[in-house]
Structures are given as structure tokens and as C-alpha cells.
PDB file of C-alpha atoms and ligand atoms in Angstrom:
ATOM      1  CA  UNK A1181      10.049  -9.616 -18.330  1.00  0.00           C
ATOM      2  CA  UNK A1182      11.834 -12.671 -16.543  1.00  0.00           C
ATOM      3  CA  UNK A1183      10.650 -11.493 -13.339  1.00  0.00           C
ATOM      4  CA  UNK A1184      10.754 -13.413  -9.809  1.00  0.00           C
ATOM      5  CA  UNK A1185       7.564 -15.163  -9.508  1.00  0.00           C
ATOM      6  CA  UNK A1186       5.239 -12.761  -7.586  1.00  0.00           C
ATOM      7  CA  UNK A1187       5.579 -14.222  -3.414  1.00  0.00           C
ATOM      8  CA  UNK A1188       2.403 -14.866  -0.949  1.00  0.00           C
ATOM      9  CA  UNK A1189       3.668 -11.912   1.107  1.00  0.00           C
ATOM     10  CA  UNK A1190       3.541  -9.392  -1.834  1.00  0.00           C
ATOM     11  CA  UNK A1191       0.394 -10.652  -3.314  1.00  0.00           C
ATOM     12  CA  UNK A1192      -0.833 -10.333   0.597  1.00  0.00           C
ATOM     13  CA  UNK A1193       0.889  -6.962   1.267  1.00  0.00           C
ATOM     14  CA  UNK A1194      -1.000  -6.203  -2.359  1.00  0.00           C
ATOM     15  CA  UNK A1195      -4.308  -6.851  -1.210  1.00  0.00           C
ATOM     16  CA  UNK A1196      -4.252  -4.928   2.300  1.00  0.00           C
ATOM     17  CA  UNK A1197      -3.119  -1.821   0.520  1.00  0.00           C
ATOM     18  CA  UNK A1198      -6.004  -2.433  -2.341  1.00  0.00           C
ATOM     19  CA  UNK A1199      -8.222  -2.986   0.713  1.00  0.00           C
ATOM     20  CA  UNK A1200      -6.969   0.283   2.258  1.00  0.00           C
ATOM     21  CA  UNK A1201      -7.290   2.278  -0.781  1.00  0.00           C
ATOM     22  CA  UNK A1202     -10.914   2.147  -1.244  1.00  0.00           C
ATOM     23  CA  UNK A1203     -11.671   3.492   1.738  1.00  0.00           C
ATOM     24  CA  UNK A1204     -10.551   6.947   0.135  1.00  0.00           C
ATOM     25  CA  UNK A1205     -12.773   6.457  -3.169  1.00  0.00           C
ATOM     26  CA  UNK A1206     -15.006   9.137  -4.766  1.00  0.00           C
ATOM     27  CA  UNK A1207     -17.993   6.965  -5.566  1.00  0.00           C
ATOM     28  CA  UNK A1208     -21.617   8.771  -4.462  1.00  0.00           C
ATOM     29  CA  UNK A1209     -23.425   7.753  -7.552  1.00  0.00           C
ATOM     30  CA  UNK A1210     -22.863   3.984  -7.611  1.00  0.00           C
ATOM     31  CA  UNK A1211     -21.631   3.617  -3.585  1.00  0.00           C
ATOM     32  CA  UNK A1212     -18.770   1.099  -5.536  1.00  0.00           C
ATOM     33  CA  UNK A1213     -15.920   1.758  -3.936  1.00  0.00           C
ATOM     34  CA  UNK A1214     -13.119  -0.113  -5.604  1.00  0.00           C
ATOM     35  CA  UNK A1215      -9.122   0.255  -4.464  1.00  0.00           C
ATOM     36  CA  UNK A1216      -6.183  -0.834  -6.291  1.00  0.00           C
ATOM     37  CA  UNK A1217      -2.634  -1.048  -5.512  1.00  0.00           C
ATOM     38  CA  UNK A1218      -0.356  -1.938  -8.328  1.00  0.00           C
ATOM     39  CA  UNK A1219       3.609  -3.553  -7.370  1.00  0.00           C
ATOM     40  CA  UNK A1220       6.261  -2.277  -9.991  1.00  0.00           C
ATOM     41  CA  UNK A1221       9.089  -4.520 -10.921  1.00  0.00           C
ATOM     42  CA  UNK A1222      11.452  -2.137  -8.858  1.00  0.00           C
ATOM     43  CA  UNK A1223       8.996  -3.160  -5.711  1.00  0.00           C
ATOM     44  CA  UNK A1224       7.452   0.145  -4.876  1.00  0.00           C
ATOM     45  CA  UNK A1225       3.495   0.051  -4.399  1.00  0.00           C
ATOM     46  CA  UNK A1226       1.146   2.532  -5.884  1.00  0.00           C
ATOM     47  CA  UNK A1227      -2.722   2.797  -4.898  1.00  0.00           C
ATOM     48  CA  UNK A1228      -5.466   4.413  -6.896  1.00  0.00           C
ATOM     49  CA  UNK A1229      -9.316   4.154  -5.914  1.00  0.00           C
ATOM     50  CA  UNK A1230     -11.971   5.023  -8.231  1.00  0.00           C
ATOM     51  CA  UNK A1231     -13.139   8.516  -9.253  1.00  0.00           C
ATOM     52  CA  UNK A1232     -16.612   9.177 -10.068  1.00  0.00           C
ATOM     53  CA  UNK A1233     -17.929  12.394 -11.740  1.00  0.00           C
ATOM     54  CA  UNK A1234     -21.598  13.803 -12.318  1.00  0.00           C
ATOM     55  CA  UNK A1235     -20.357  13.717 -15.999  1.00  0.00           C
ATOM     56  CA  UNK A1236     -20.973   9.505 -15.656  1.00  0.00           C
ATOM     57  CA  UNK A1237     -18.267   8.508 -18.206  1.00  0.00           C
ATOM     58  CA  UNK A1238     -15.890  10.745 -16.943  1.00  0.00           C
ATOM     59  CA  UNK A1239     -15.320   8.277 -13.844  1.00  0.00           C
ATOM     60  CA  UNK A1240     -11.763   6.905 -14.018  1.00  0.00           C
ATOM     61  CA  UNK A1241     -11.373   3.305 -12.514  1.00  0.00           C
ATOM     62  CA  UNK A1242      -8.900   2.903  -9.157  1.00  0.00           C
ATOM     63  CA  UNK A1243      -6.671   0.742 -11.499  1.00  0.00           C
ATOM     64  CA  UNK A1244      -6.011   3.499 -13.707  1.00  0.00           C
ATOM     65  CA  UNK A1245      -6.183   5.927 -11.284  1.00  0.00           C
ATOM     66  CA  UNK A1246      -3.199   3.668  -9.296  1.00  0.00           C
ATOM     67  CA  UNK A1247      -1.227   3.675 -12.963  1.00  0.00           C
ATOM     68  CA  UNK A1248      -1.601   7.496 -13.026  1.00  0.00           C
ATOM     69  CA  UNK A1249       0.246   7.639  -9.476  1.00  0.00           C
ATOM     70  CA  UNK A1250       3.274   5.493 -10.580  1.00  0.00           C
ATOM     71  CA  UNK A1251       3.441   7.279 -13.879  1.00  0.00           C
ATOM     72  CA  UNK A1252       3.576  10.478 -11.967  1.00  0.00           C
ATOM     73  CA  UNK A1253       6.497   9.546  -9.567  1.00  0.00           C
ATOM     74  CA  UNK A1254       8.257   6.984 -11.965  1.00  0.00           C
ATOM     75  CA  UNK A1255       7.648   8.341 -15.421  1.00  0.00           C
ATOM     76  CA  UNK A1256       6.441   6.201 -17.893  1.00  0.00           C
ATOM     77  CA  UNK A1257       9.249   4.867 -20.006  1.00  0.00           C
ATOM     78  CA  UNK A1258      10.913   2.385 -17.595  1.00  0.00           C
ATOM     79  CA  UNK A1259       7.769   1.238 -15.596  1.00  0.00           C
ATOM     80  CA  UNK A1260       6.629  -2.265 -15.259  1.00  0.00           C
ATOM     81  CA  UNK A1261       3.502  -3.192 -13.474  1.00  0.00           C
ATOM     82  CA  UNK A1262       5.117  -6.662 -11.612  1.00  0.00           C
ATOM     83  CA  UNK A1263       1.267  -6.680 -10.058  1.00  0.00           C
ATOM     84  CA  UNK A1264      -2.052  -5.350  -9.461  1.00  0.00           C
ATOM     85  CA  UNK A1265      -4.405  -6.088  -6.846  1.00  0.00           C
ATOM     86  CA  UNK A1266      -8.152  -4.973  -6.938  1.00  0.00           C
ATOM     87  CA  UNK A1267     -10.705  -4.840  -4.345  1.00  0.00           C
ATOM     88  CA  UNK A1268     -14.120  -3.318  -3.562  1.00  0.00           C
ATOM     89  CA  UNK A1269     -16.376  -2.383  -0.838  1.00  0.00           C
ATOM     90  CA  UNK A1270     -18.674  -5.021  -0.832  1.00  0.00           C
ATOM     91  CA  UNK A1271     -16.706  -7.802  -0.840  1.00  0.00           C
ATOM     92  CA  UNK A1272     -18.218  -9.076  -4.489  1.00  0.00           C
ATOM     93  CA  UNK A1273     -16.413 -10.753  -7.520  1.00  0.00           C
ATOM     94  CA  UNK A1274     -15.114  -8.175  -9.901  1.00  0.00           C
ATOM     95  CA  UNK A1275     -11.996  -8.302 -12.276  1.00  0.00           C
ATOM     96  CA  UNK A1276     -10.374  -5.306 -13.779  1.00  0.00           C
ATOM     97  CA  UNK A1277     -12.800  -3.799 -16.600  1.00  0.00           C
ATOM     98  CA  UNK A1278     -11.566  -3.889 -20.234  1.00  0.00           C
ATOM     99  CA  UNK A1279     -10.448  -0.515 -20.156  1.00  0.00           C
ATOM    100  CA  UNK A1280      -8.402  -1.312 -17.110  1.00  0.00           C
ATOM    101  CA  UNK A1281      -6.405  -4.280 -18.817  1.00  0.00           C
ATOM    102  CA  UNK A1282      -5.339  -2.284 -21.876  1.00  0.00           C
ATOM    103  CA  UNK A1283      -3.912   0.112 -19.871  1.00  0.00           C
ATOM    104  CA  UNK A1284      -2.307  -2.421 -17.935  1.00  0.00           C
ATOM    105  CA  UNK A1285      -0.901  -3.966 -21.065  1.00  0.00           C
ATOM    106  CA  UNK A1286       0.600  -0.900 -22.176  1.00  0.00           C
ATOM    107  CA  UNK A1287       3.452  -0.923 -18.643  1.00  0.00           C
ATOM    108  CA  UNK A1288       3.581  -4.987 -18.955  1.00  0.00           C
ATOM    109  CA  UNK A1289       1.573  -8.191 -20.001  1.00  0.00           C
ATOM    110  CA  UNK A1290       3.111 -10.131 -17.870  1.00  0.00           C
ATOM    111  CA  UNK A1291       1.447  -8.935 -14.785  1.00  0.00           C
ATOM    112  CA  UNK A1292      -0.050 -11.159 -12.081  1.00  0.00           C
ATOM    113  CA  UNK A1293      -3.789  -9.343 -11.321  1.00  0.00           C
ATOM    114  CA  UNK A1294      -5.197 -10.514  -8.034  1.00  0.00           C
ATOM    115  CA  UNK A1295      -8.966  -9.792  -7.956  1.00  0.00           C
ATOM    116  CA  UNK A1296     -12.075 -11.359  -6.108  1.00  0.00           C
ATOM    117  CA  UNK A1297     -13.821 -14.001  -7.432  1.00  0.00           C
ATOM    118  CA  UNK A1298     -16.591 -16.370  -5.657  1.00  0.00           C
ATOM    119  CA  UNK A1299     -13.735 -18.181  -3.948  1.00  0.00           C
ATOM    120  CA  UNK A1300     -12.080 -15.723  -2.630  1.00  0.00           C
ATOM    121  CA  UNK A1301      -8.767 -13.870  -4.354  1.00  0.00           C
ATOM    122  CA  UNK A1302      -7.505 -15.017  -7.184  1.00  0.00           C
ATOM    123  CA  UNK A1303      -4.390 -14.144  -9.355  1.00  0.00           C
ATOM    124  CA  UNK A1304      -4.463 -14.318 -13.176  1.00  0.00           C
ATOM    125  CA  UNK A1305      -2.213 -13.154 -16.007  1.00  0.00           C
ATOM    126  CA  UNK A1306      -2.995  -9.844 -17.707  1.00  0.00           C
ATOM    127  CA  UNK A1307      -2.384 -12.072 -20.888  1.00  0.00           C
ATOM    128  CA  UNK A1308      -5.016 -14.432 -19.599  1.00  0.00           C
ATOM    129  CA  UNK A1309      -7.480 -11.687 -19.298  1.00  0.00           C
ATOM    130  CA  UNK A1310      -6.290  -9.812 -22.382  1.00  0.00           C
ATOM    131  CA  UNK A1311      -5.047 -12.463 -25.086  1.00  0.00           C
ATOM    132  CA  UNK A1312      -4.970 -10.391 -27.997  1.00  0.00           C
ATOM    133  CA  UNK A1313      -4.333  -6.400 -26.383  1.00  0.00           C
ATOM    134  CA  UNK A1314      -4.182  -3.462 -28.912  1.00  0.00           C
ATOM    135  CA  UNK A1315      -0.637  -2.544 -29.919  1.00  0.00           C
ATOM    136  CA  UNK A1316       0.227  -0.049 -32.875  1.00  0.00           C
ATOM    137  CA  UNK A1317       2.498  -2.170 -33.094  1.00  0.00           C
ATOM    138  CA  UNK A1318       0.614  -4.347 -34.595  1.00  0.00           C
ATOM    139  CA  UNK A1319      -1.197  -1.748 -36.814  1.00  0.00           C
ATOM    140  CA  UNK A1320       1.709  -1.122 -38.801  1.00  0.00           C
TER     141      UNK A1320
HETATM  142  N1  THU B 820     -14.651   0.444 -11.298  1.00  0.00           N
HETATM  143  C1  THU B 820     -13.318   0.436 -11.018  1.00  0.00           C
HETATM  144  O1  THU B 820     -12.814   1.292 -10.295  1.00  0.00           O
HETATM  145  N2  THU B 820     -12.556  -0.560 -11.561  1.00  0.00           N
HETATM  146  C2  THU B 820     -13.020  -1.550 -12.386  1.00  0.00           C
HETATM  147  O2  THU B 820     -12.258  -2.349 -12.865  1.00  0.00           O
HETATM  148  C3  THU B 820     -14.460  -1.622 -12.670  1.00  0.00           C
HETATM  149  C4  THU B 820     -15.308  -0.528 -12.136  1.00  0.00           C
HETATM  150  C5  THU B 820     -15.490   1.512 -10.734  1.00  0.00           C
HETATM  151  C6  THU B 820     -15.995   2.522 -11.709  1.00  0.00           C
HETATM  152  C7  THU B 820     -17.226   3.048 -11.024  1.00  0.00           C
HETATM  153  O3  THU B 820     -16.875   4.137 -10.184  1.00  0.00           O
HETATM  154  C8  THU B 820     -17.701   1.901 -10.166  1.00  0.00           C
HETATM  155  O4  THU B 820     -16.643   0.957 -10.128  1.00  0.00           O
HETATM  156  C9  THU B 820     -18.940   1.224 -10.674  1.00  0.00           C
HETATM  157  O5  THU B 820     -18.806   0.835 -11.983  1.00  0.00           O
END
């Protein structure tokens, strides 16, 4: 919360390492390769590409897969995902999937998500994308 407004260089420096990422994805039943590199509030990068099993629904998404990286260095408790940046091999629109953005919304909702659309990259709130997220919090 009350971050500095995500810069032009990070968001750039965002994309190259999503672009970078993909290039490492596990992906032989759809050819999708998708990369994502995610900028925590501390400003360290983590990149995740997708992973795609025989077992179809078993695939885990590069966003998630780039979540389970900072988790695993950072621990969960005290991270906050500043940014994410998404990208995929053939250049096409695609935002993060549903799945994706509640997992997002569980390390911040504030974060800027950079993704292609026909125009090129564009940057949208998680709480754009996810108005209403699930929260127990909210259960109970
Ligand atoms: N995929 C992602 O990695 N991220 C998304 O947000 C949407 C889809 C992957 C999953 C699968 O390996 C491939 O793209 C095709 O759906």
C-alpha cells in the first residue's frame, strides 16, 4: 500500500524479463509459451513461465509459477507484488487468467499488471481486473 507509482523503466525492465522468461516454458501440448516476471515492493524481480503436464489441469500458469519463486526466497508473510508483467510467444493479447488474479490478490490488490492487448502493452490494476476477489475475510 502507498507505493511509488510504478516508473517506465520498471514496467520496461518488467517486460524484457517476462519476454525472457518464456523462452524457458514447458508448453508441448498447447506450444503457448507464456513468461511472467512479477516486481515486489522491496524491488527484487521474480520470473515464472508456464508449466504444462500430460495430466491437462495440472498445468500451472507462469504467473503463479513467478509467485511460487518469490514465495520461496521471500516467504510469504511480508510479500507484496508492486507488479506483474505477462507475455507470450506469439505476440497475441492475453491478460492474466482468473486463477492468476486471485492469487495475485492474495500478496496485493494494488498491483499494476502489464499484459498485451491489441495495442500493444498495457498496465491495469489487479482491482480493475478483479473488483470483487475472494477473501475469508469476507466469509466470516
Ligand atoms: N497460461 C499462462 O501461463 N498464464 C495465463 O494467464 C493464461 C494461460 C498458460 C497455461 C497453458 O500452459 C497455456 O497458457 C495455454 O492455456
Amino acid at each position: 500500500m502507498n507505493q511509488p507509482p510504478l516508473t517506465e523503466s520498471e514496467k520496461n525492465l518488467l517486460i524484457t524479463r517476462a519476454e525472457a522468461a518464456l523462452k524457458k516454458a514447458y508448453a508441448p501440448y498447447s506450444q503457448f509459451q507464456v513468461g511472467a516476471a512479477l516486481l515486489t515492493d522491496q524491488g527484487k524481480i521474480y520470473t515464472g513461465c508456464n508449466v504444462e503436464n500430460a495430466s491437462y489441469g495440472l498445468t500451472v500458469c507462469a504467473e503463479r509459477n513467478a509467485i511460487a519463486a518469490a514465495v520461496a526466497e521471500e516467504g510469504g508473510d511480508n510479500l507484496t507484488i508492486k507488479a506483474i508483467a505477462v507475455s507470450n510467444n506469439r505476440h497475441v493479447p492475453c491478460s492474466p487468467c482468473g486463477a492468476c488474479r486471485q492469487v495475485i490478490a492474495e500478496f496485493c490488490t494494488d498491483t499494476s499488471l502489464i499484459f498485451l492487448s491489441p495495442d500493444g502493452y498495457q498496465t491495469q490494476t489487479l482491482r480493475q481486473l478483479l473488483p470483487q476477489e475472494f477473501s475469508l475475510s469476507d466469509t466470516f
